[in-house]
CSV table of C-alpha atoms and ligand atoms in Angstrom, one decimal:
chain,number,residue,atom,x,y,z
A,20,MET,CA,-10.4,-27.9,4.9
A,21,SER,CA,-8.4,-25.2,6.9
A,22,TYR,CA,-8.6,-21.7,5.6
A,23,TYR,CA,-6.1,-19.0,6.4
A,24,SER,CA,-5.8,-15.3,5.4
A,25,ILE,CA,-3.1,-14.0,3.2
A,26,ILE,CA,-2.4,-10.2,2.7
A,27,LYS,CA,-2.7,-10.0,-1.1
A,28,GLY,CA,-2.4,-6.2,-1.5
A,29,CYS,CA,-1.7,-3.0,0.5
A,30,GLY,CA,-2.5,0.6,-0.2
A,31,HIS,CA,-2.4,4.0,1.3
A,32,TYR,CA,-3.5,7.5,0.7
A,33,THR,CA,-2.3,10.6,2.5
A,34,PRO,CA,-3.7,14.1,1.9
A,35,GLU,CA,-1.6,16.5,-0.2
A,36,GLN,CA,-1.4,19.3,2.3
A,37,VAL,CA,2.0,19.0,4.2
A,38,ILE,CA,2.2,20.8,7.5
A,39,HIS,CA,5.7,21.3,8.9
A,40,ASN,CA,6.5,21.8,12.6
A,41,ASN,CA,7.3,25.4,11.9
A,42,ASP,CA,3.8,25.9,10.4
A,43,LEU,CA,2.4,24.8,13.8
A,44,ALA,CA,5.0,26.9,15.7
A,45,ALA,CA,3.7,29.9,13.7
A,46,ILE,CA,0.2,29.6,15.2
A,47,MET,CA,0.7,28.3,18.7
A,48,PRO,CA,3.4,28.1,21.4
A,49,THR,CA,5.5,25.1,20.3
A,50,SER,CA,8.7,24.6,18.4
A,51,ASP,CA,10.2,22.3,15.8
A,52,GLU,CA,12.8,21.4,18.4
A,53,TRP,CA,10.3,20.3,21.0
A,54,ILE,CA,8.2,18.3,18.5
A,55,VAL,CA,11.2,16.5,17.0
A,56,ASP,CA,12.8,15.8,20.4
A,57,ARG,CA,9.7,14.5,22.1
A,58,THR,CA,7.9,12.7,19.2
A,59,GLY,CA,10.3,12.4,16.2
A,60,ILE,CA,7.6,14.1,14.0
A,61,ARG,CA,8.8,16.6,11.3
A,62,GLU,CA,5.7,17.0,9.2
A,63,ARG,CA,2.2,15.6,8.8
A,64,ARG,CA,-0.7,15.7,6.3
A,65,TYR,CA,-4.0,17.5,6.8
A,66,PHE,CA,-7.1,16.8,4.8
A,67,GLU,CA,-8.7,19.3,2.5
A,68,GLU,CA,-12.3,20.1,3.2
A,69,GLY,CA,-14.6,19.3,0.3
A,70,LYS,CA,-12.0,16.9,-1.2
A,71,ASP,CA,-10.9,14.4,1.4
A,72,THR,CA,-13.2,12.4,3.6
A,73,VAL,CA,-12.5,9.4,5.8
A,74,ALA,CA,-14.4,7.1,3.5
A,75,ASN,CA,-13.0,8.5,0.2
A,76,MET,CA,-9.4,8.5,1.6
A,77,GLY,CA,-10.1,4.9,2.7
A,78,ALA,CA,-11.4,4.1,-0.9
A,79,ARG,CA,-8.3,5.5,-2.5
A,80,ALA,CA,-6.1,3.3,-0.2
A,81,ALA,CA,-8.5,0.4,-0.9
A,82,ARG,CA,-8.2,0.8,-4.7
A,83,MET,CA,-4.4,0.7,-4.5
A,84,ALA,CA,-4.6,-2.4,-2.3
A,85,MET,CA,-7.1,-4.1,-4.7
A,86,GLU,CA,-4.9,-3.2,-7.7
A,87,GLN,CA,-1.9,-4.8,-6.0
A,88,ALA,CA,-4.0,-7.8,-5.1
A,89,GLY,CA,-5.4,-8.2,-8.6
A,90,VAL,CA,-8.9,-8.1,-7.1
A,91,GLU,CA,-12.0,-6.2,-8.5
A,92,ALA,CA,-14.3,-4.4,-6.0
A,93,GLN,CA,-17.0,-6.9,-6.9
A,94,GLN,CA,-15.0,-9.7,-5.5
A,95,ILE,CA,-14.9,-8.1,-2.0
A,96,ASP,CA,-17.3,-9.9,0.3
A,97,LEU,CA,-16.5,-8.2,3.6
A,98,ILE,CA,-15.5,-4.7,4.7
A,99,VAL,CA,-14.0,-4.0,8.1
A,100,PHE,CA,-13.4,-0.3,8.7
A,101,ALA,CA,-11.4,1.0,11.7
A,102,THR,CA,-11.8,4.7,12.5
A,103,ILE,CA,-12.6,7.0,15.4
A,104,THR,CA,-13.3,9.9,13.2
A,105,SER,CA,-16.2,8.9,11.0
A,106,GLU,CA,-17.9,11.5,8.9
A,107,TYR,CA,-21.2,11.2,10.8
A,108,TYR,CA,-21.9,10.4,14.4
A,109,PHE,CA,-23.8,7.5,12.7
A,110,PRO,CA,-23.7,5.6,10.4
A,111,GLY,CA,-20.0,4.7,10.4
A,112,SER,CA,-17.6,5.1,7.6
A,113,GLY,CA,-17.8,1.4,6.5
A,114,VAL,CA,-21.1,1.9,4.6
A,115,LEU,CA,-19.8,5.1,3.0
A,116,LEU,CA,-16.7,3.4,1.8
A,117,GLN,CA,-18.9,0.6,0.4
A,118,ARG,CA,-21.0,3.2,-1.4
A,119,GLU,CA,-17.8,4.8,-2.8
A,120,LEU,CA,-16.7,1.4,-4.1
A,121,GLY,CA,-20.1,0.6,-5.5
A,122,VAL,CA,-20.5,-2.8,-3.8
A,123,PRO,CA,-23.9,-2.7,-2.1
A,124,GLY,CA,-25.1,-5.7,-0.1
A,125,ILE,CA,-21.9,-7.0,1.5
A,126,PRO,CA,-21.4,-6.5,5.2
A,127,ALA,CA,-19.5,-3.4,6.4
A,128,ILE,CA,-18.3,-3.5,10.0
A,129,ASP,CA,-17.1,-0.4,11.8
A,130,LEU,CA,-14.6,-0.7,14.6
A,131,LYS,CA,-13.8,2.1,17.0
A,132,MET,CA,-10.7,0.8,18.7
A,133,GLN,CA,-8.5,3.9,18.4
A,134,CYS,CA,-4.8,3.2,17.7
A,135,SER,CA,-5.3,-0.6,17.9
A,136,GLY,CA,-8.2,-0.3,15.4
A,137,PHE,CA,-6.3,-1.7,12.3
A,138,ILE,CA,-5.1,-4.8,14.1
A,139,TYR,CA,-8.5,-5.4,15.6
A,140,ALA,CA,-10.0,-5.0,12.2
A,141,LEU,CA,-7.4,-7.4,10.7
A,142,SER,CA,-8.2,-9.9,13.4
A,143,VAL,CA,-12.0,-9.7,12.8
A,144,ALA,CA,-11.6,-10.2,9.0
A,145,ASP,CA,-9.1,-13.0,9.6
A,146,GLN,CA,-11.6,-14.9,11.9
A,147,PHE,CA,-14.3,-14.6,9.2
A,148,ILE,CA,-11.9,-15.9,6.6
A,149,ARG,CA,-10.7,-18.8,8.8
A,150,THR,CA,-14.3,-19.9,9.4
A,151,GLY,CA,-14.8,-20.1,5.7
A,152,THR,CA,-17.6,-17.4,5.9
A,153,TYR,CA,-15.9,-14.9,3.5
A,154,LYS,CA,-13.2,-15.2,0.9
A,155,THR,CA,-12.0,-11.6,0.2
A,156,ALA,CA,-12.0,-8.9,2.8
A,157,LEU,CA,-11.1,-5.3,2.7
A,158,VAL,CA,-9.6,-4.0,5.9
A,159,VAL,CA,-9.3,-0.2,6.1
A,160,GLY,CA,-8.0,2.3,8.7
A,161,ALA,CA,-8.6,6.0,8.0
A,162,GLU,CA,-8.7,9.1,10.1
A,163,ILE,CA,-9.3,12.9,9.9
A,164,GLN,CA,-8.0,14.3,13.2
A,165,SER,CA,-6.7,17.7,12.2
A,166,ASN,CA,-10.1,19.2,12.8
A,167,ALA,CA,-10.5,17.7,16.2
A,168,VAL,CA,-7.5,19.4,17.8
A,169,GLU,CA,-7.0,23.0,18.9
A,170,PHE,CA,-4.0,25.0,17.8
A,171,SER,CA,-3.5,26.7,21.2
A,172,GLU,CA,-1.5,26.2,24.3
A,173,ARG,CA,-4.2,24.0,25.9
A,174,GLY,CA,-4.5,21.8,22.8
A,175,ARG,CA,-0.9,21.7,21.7
A,176,ASN,CA,0.1,18.3,23.1
A,177,MET,CA,-2.5,16.7,20.9
A,178,ALA,CA,-2.2,19.1,18.0
A,179,VAL,CA,1.4,18.4,17.2
A,180,ILE,CA,0.9,14.6,17.1
A,181,PHE,CA,-2.3,13.7,15.5
A,182,ALA,CA,-2.9,13.9,11.7
A,183,ASP,CA,-4.8,12.5,8.8
A,184,GLY,CA,-4.5,9.6,6.3
A,185,ALA,CA,-5.7,6.2,5.2
A,186,GLY,CA,-4.4,2.7,4.6
A,187,ALA,CA,-5.9,-0.6,3.5
A,188,VAL,CA,-5.2,-4.2,2.9
A,189,VAL,CA,-7.0,-6.9,0.9
A,190,LEU,CA,-7.1,-10.3,2.7
A,191,GLN,CA,-7.9,-13.4,0.8
A,192,ALA,CA,-8.6,-17.0,1.9
A,193,THR,CA,-5.9,-19.4,1.2
A,194,THR,CA,-5.4,-23.1,2.1
A,195,SER,CA,-1.6,-22.8,1.9
A,196,PRO,CA,-0.3,-22.5,5.5
A,197,GLU,CA,3.0,-21.0,4.2
A,198,HIS,CA,2.1,-17.4,3.5
A,199,ARG,CA,-0.5,-16.1,5.8
A,200,ILE,CA,-1.5,-14.3,9.0
A,201,LEU,CA,-0.2,-16.7,11.7
A,202,SER,CA,-2.0,-15.2,14.6
A,203,THR,CA,-3.6,-12.0,16.1
A,204,HIS,CA,-3.7,-11.1,19.8
A,205,LEU,CA,-6.1,-8.5,21.1
A,206,HIS,CA,-6.3,-6.8,24.6
A,207,ALA,CA,-8.1,-4.0,26.3
A,208,ASP,CA,-8.3,-2.5,29.8
A,209,GLY,CA,-11.0,0.1,30.3
A,210,THR,CA,-9.7,1.0,33.7
A,211,HIS,CA,-7.7,3.7,31.9
A,212,ALA,CA,-10.4,4.9,29.5
A,213,GLU,CA,-10.1,8.6,30.5
A,214,GLU,CA,-6.3,8.8,30.2
A,215,LEU,CA,-6.8,9.3,26.4
A,216,TYR,CA,-10.3,10.2,25.4
A,217,MET,CA,-12.7,12.7,23.9
A,218,ARG,CA,-15.5,13.2,26.3
A,219,HIS,CA,-17.9,15.4,24.3
A,220,PRO,CA,-20.2,15.3,22.4
A,221,GLY,CA,-21.2,12.0,24.2
A,222,SER,CA,-24.3,10.6,25.7
A,223,LEU,CA,-23.5,11.2,29.3
A,224,GLN,CA,-25.4,14.4,29.7
A,225,LYS,CA,-28.9,15.6,28.7
A,226,GLN,CA,-27.4,18.2,26.3
A,227,ARG,CA,-24.8,16.7,24.1
A,228,LEU,CA,-23.4,20.0,22.9
A,229,THR,CA,-23.2,23.3,24.9
A,230,HIS,CA,-21.4,26.6,24.6
A,231,GLU,CA,-19.7,25.8,27.9
A,232,MET,CA,-18.1,22.7,26.3
A,233,LEU,CA,-16.7,24.8,23.6
A,234,ASP,CA,-15.4,27.4,26.0
A,235,ASN,CA,-13.8,25.2,28.6
A,236,GLY,CA,-12.0,23.0,26.1
A,237,SER,CA,-13.8,19.8,27.0
A,238,LEU,CA,-14.7,19.2,23.4
A,239,LEU,CA,-11.1,18.6,22.7
A,240,PRO,CA,-9.4,15.2,22.9
A,241,HIS,CA,-7.5,14.8,26.2
A,242,MET,CA,-4.4,12.8,26.8
A,243,ASN,CA,-2.3,12.2,29.9
A,244,GLY,CA,0.8,11.8,27.7
A,245,GLN,CA,3.1,10.4,30.4
A,246,ALA,CA,0.7,7.8,31.6
A,247,VAL,CA,-0.1,6.7,28.1
A,248,PHE,CA,3.6,6.5,27.3
A,249,LYS,CA,4.4,4.3,30.3
A,250,HIS,CA,1.6,1.9,29.6
A,251,ALA,CA,2.5,1.8,25.9
A,252,VAL,CA,6.1,0.7,26.3
A,253,THR,CA,5.0,-2.2,28.6
A,254,ARG,CA,2.1,-3.3,26.6
A,255,PHE,CA,3.8,-3.1,23.2
A,256,ALA,CA,6.6,-5.4,24.5
A,257,GLU,CA,4.1,-7.8,26.1
A,258,VAL,CA,1.9,-8.2,23.1
A,259,ILE,CA,4.8,-8.7,20.7
A,260,ASP,CA,6.2,-11.3,23.1
A,261,GLU,CA,2.8,-13.0,23.2
A,262,ALA,CA,2.7,-13.2,19.4
A,263,LEU,CA,6.2,-14.6,19.2
A,264,LYS,CA,5.6,-17.2,21.9
A,265,ALA,CA,2.3,-18.4,20.3
A,266,ASN,CA,4.2,-19.2,17.1
A,267,ASP,CA,7.4,-20.6,18.6
A,268,CYS,CA,9.4,-17.6,17.5
A,269,LYS,CA,12.0,-15.3,19.1
A,270,PRO,CA,12.6,-11.6,18.6
A,271,SER,CA,15.6,-12.3,16.3
A,272,ASP,CA,13.2,-14.2,13.9
A,273,ILE,CA,11.4,-10.9,13.2
A,274,ASP,CA,12.3,-9.6,9.7
A,275,LEU,CA,10.2,-6.5,10.0
A,276,LEU,CA,8.4,-4.8,12.9
A,277,ILE,CA,5.8,-2.2,12.1
A,278,PRO,CA,4.7,-0.6,15.4
A,279,HIS,CA,1.8,1.8,15.5
A,280,GLN,CA,3.3,5.2,14.9
A,281,ALA,CA,2.6,6.8,18.2
A,282,ASN,CA,5.9,8.3,19.1
A,283,LEU,CA,9.4,7.7,17.6
A,284,ARG,CA,10.7,7.3,21.2
A,285,ILE,CA,8.3,4.5,21.9
A,286,SER,CA,9.3,2.7,18.7
A,287,GLU,CA,13.0,3.1,19.6
A,288,TYR,CA,12.4,1.8,23.1
A,289,ILE,CA,10.7,-1.3,21.7
A,290,ARG,CA,13.4,-1.8,19.1
A,291,GLU,CA,16.1,-1.7,21.8
A,292,LYS,CA,14.2,-4.0,24.1
A,293,LEU,CA,13.8,-6.6,21.3
A,294,GLN,CA,17.5,-5.9,20.3
A,295,LEU,CA,16.5,-5.4,16.7
A,296,PRO,CA,18.7,-3.5,14.3
A,297,GLU,CA,17.3,-0.2,12.9
A,298,ALA,CA,16.7,-1.7,9.5
A,299,LYS,CA,14.1,-4.2,10.9
A,300,VAL,CA,11.8,-1.5,12.3
A,301,PHE,CA,9.7,0.5,9.9
A,302,ASN,CA,8.9,4.1,11.0
A,303,ASN,CA,7.3,6.9,9.1
A,304,ILE,CA,5.9,9.0,11.9
A,305,GLN,CA,8.6,11.6,10.9
A,306,ARG,CA,6.5,12.3,7.8
A,307,TYR,CA,2.9,11.6,8.9
A,308,GLY,CA,2.6,12.1,12.6
A,309,ASN,CA,0.2,9.7,14.4
A,310,THR,CA,-2.7,8.8,12.2
A,311,THR,CA,-4.3,6.4,14.7
A,312,ALA,CA,-6.1,3.5,12.9
A,313,ALA,CA,-4.4,4.4,9.7
A,314,SER,CA,-0.8,4.4,10.9
A,315,ILE,CA,0.0,0.7,10.6
A,316,PRO,CA,-1.6,0.1,7.1
A,317,ILE,CA,0.1,3.3,5.7
A,318,ALA,CA,3.4,2.1,7.1
A,319,LEU,CA,2.8,-1.5,5.8
A,320,SER,CA,1.9,-0.2,2.3
A,321,GLU,CA,5.1,2.0,2.2
A,322,ALA,CA,7.2,-0.8,3.5
A,323,VAL,CA,5.9,-3.0,0.7
A,324,GLN,CA,6.6,-0.3,-1.9
A,325,ALA,CA,10.1,0.1,-0.5
A,326,GLY,CA,10.7,-3.6,-1.0
A,327,LYS,CA,11.2,-4.2,2.7
A,328,LEU,CA,9.2,-7.5,2.7
A,329,LYS,CA,10.1,-10.6,0.7
A,330,PRO,CA,8.2,-13.9,0.6
A,331,GLY,CA,8.8,-16.0,3.8
A,332,ASP,CA,9.7,-12.9,5.9
A,333,LEU,CA,8.3,-12.7,9.4
A,334,LEU,CA,6.3,-9.5,9.8
A,335,CYS,CA,5.1,-8.3,13.2
A,336,MET,CA,2.7,-5.5,13.7
A,337,ALA,CA,1.8,-4.1,17.1
A,338,ALA,CA,-0.3,-1.3,18.5
A,339,PHE,CA,-1.3,0.4,21.7
A,340,GLY,CA,-3.8,3.2,22.2
A,341,SER,CA,-6.8,4.7,23.9
A,342,GLY,CA,-9.0,2.4,25.8
A,343,PHE,CA,-6.5,1.3,26.7
A,344,THR,CA,-6.3,-1.2,23.9
A,345,TRP,CA,-3.3,-3.1,22.5
A,346,ALA,CA,-2.8,-5.8,19.9
A,347,SER,CA,-0.4,-7.6,17.7
A,348,ALA,CA,-0.4,-9.6,14.5
A,349,LEU,CA,2.3,-12.0,13.2
A,350,VAL,CA,2.4,-12.7,9.5
A,351,ARG,CA,4.5,-15.1,7.4
A,352,TRP,CA,4.8,-12.9,4.3
B,423,UT7,O1,-1.3,6.8,19.7
B,423,UT7,C1,-1.9,6.6,21.0
B,423,UT7,C2,-1.0,6.5,22.0
B,423,UT7,N1,-0.3,7.7,22.3
B,423,UT7,C3,0.9,7.7,22.8
B,423,UT7,O2,1.5,6.7,22.8
B,423,UT7,C4,1.5,9.0,23.2
B,423,UT7,C5,2.3,8.8,24.4
B,423,UT7,N2,2.8,10.0,25.0
B,423,UT7,C6,3.7,10.8,24.4
B,423,UT7,O3,4.1,10.5,23.3
B,423,UT7,C7,4.3,12.0,25.1
B,423,UT7,O4,3.8,11.9,26.5
B,423,UT7,C8,4.0,13.3,24.5
B,423,UT7,C9,4.7,13.5,23.2
B,423,UT7,C10,2.5,13.5,24.3
B,423,UT7,C11,4.4,14.5,25.4
B,423,UT7,O5,5.8,14.3,25.7
B,423,UT7,P1,6.3,14.4,27.2
B,423,UT7,O6,7.8,14.3,27.2
B,423,UT7,O7,5.5,13.4,28.0
B,423,UT7,O8,5.9,15.9,27.7
B,423,UT7,P2,5.0,16.4,28.9
B,423,UT7,O9,3.5,16.1,28.5
B,423,UT7,O10,5.5,15.9,30.2
B,423,UT7,O11,5.2,17.9,28.8
B,423,UT7,C12,6.5,18.5,29.1
B,423,UT7,C13,6.4,20.0,28.9
B,423,UT7,C14,5.3,20.6,29.7
B,423,UT7,O12,5.7,21.9,30.1
B,423,UT7,P3,6.3,22.1,31.6
B,423,UT7,O13,5.1,21.7,32.5
B,423,UT7,O14,7.4,21.2,31.8
B,423,UT7,O15,6.6,23.5,31.7
B,423,UT7,C15,4.2,20.9,28.6
B,423,UT7,O16,3.4,21.9,28.9
B,423,UT7,O17,6.2,20.3,27.5
B,423,UT7,C16,5.1,21.2,27.4
B,423,UT7,N3,4.4,20.9,26.1
B,423,UT7,C17,4.8,21.4,25.0
B,423,UT7,N4,5.7,22.4,24.7
B,423,UT7,C18,5.9,22.7,23.4
B,423,UT7,C19,3.4,20.0,25.9
B,423,UT7,N5,3.1,20.0,24.6
B,423,UT7,C20,3.9,20.9,24.0
B,423,UT7,C21,4.1,21.3,22.7
B,423,UT7,N6,5.1,22.2,22.4
B,423,UT7,N7,3.4,20.8,21.7
């Protein structure tokens, strides 16, 4: 018997605290105009210390997805958690989410694949379901990044973009080939690892953390924005094309494209390249900024809530990010 995965439920959680561009302009040299022009972002959400954690935000998103799927936590037999901002250096957030949900014993896999994390996680869960190993998987992407950036001139290119949030989906095994994940496509090229990375505190040097690192800014994430942008537009287009070709589809067959919310200009570029009308591309970066592994599942959950997907629709999700990594998933809804 052939098994496939169906997305049975979607959920998201975003912290309550809304940070507008002008709030950032009040504490560092930037402006609403610069941020909107270059990124499309108008506001984002920041976590509240003592209330929001990566795992408990993931759990809130997961509970919403489980409710939509009509699935109890006890039915989940696999957790795949994508994040680059786990609470602890180790263990990862997967086991903490598992503890939050009260489902000890099942495997909890952590994936550190940056902005492509959610599609990588979806792919891993899909493979386990297709082999018949697991029946009901929770796939989560969650990040807290607002405490990794610096609100200063040297940190501003990252600080205006990256933000916090969580999204989740419940995948279930199905034998019906009609409504399912059709395929996933994963890629990486470590040649460019240092174009978007956070060097410290890592294992390269004898002392993981020094005062010098704090002073010289090397504890901050670093991005060569223009290099990332150039690779992103090429790889997004390639990996979407790969997904369409693998399933004998063409761009005009896409009913909804959910690109990783990296930059509204990147989304627009891809939309134009694929010649899709605006209504077929879902963007919410304007309200949430770039939430890395959480961006696609948050957008998917909001798209479902807004009634943007009906049974039989062709959904394409695609991502590009640090690593570099890039990935796509095609779903017959
Ligand atoms: O999600 C993972 C993948 N990430 C991406 O895909 C991000 C890809 N890259 C980008 O989205 C864009 O490169 C950025 C939005 C990060 C930057 O936009 P840009 O148009 O590439 O700007 P830039 O880095 O070339 O900087 C242009 C100017 C510089 O000033 P000068 O040298 O022209 O005087 C920067 O110092 O803008 C300055 N700048 C800022 N000004 C105001 C950089 N950040 C800011 C800021 N506010 N926040």
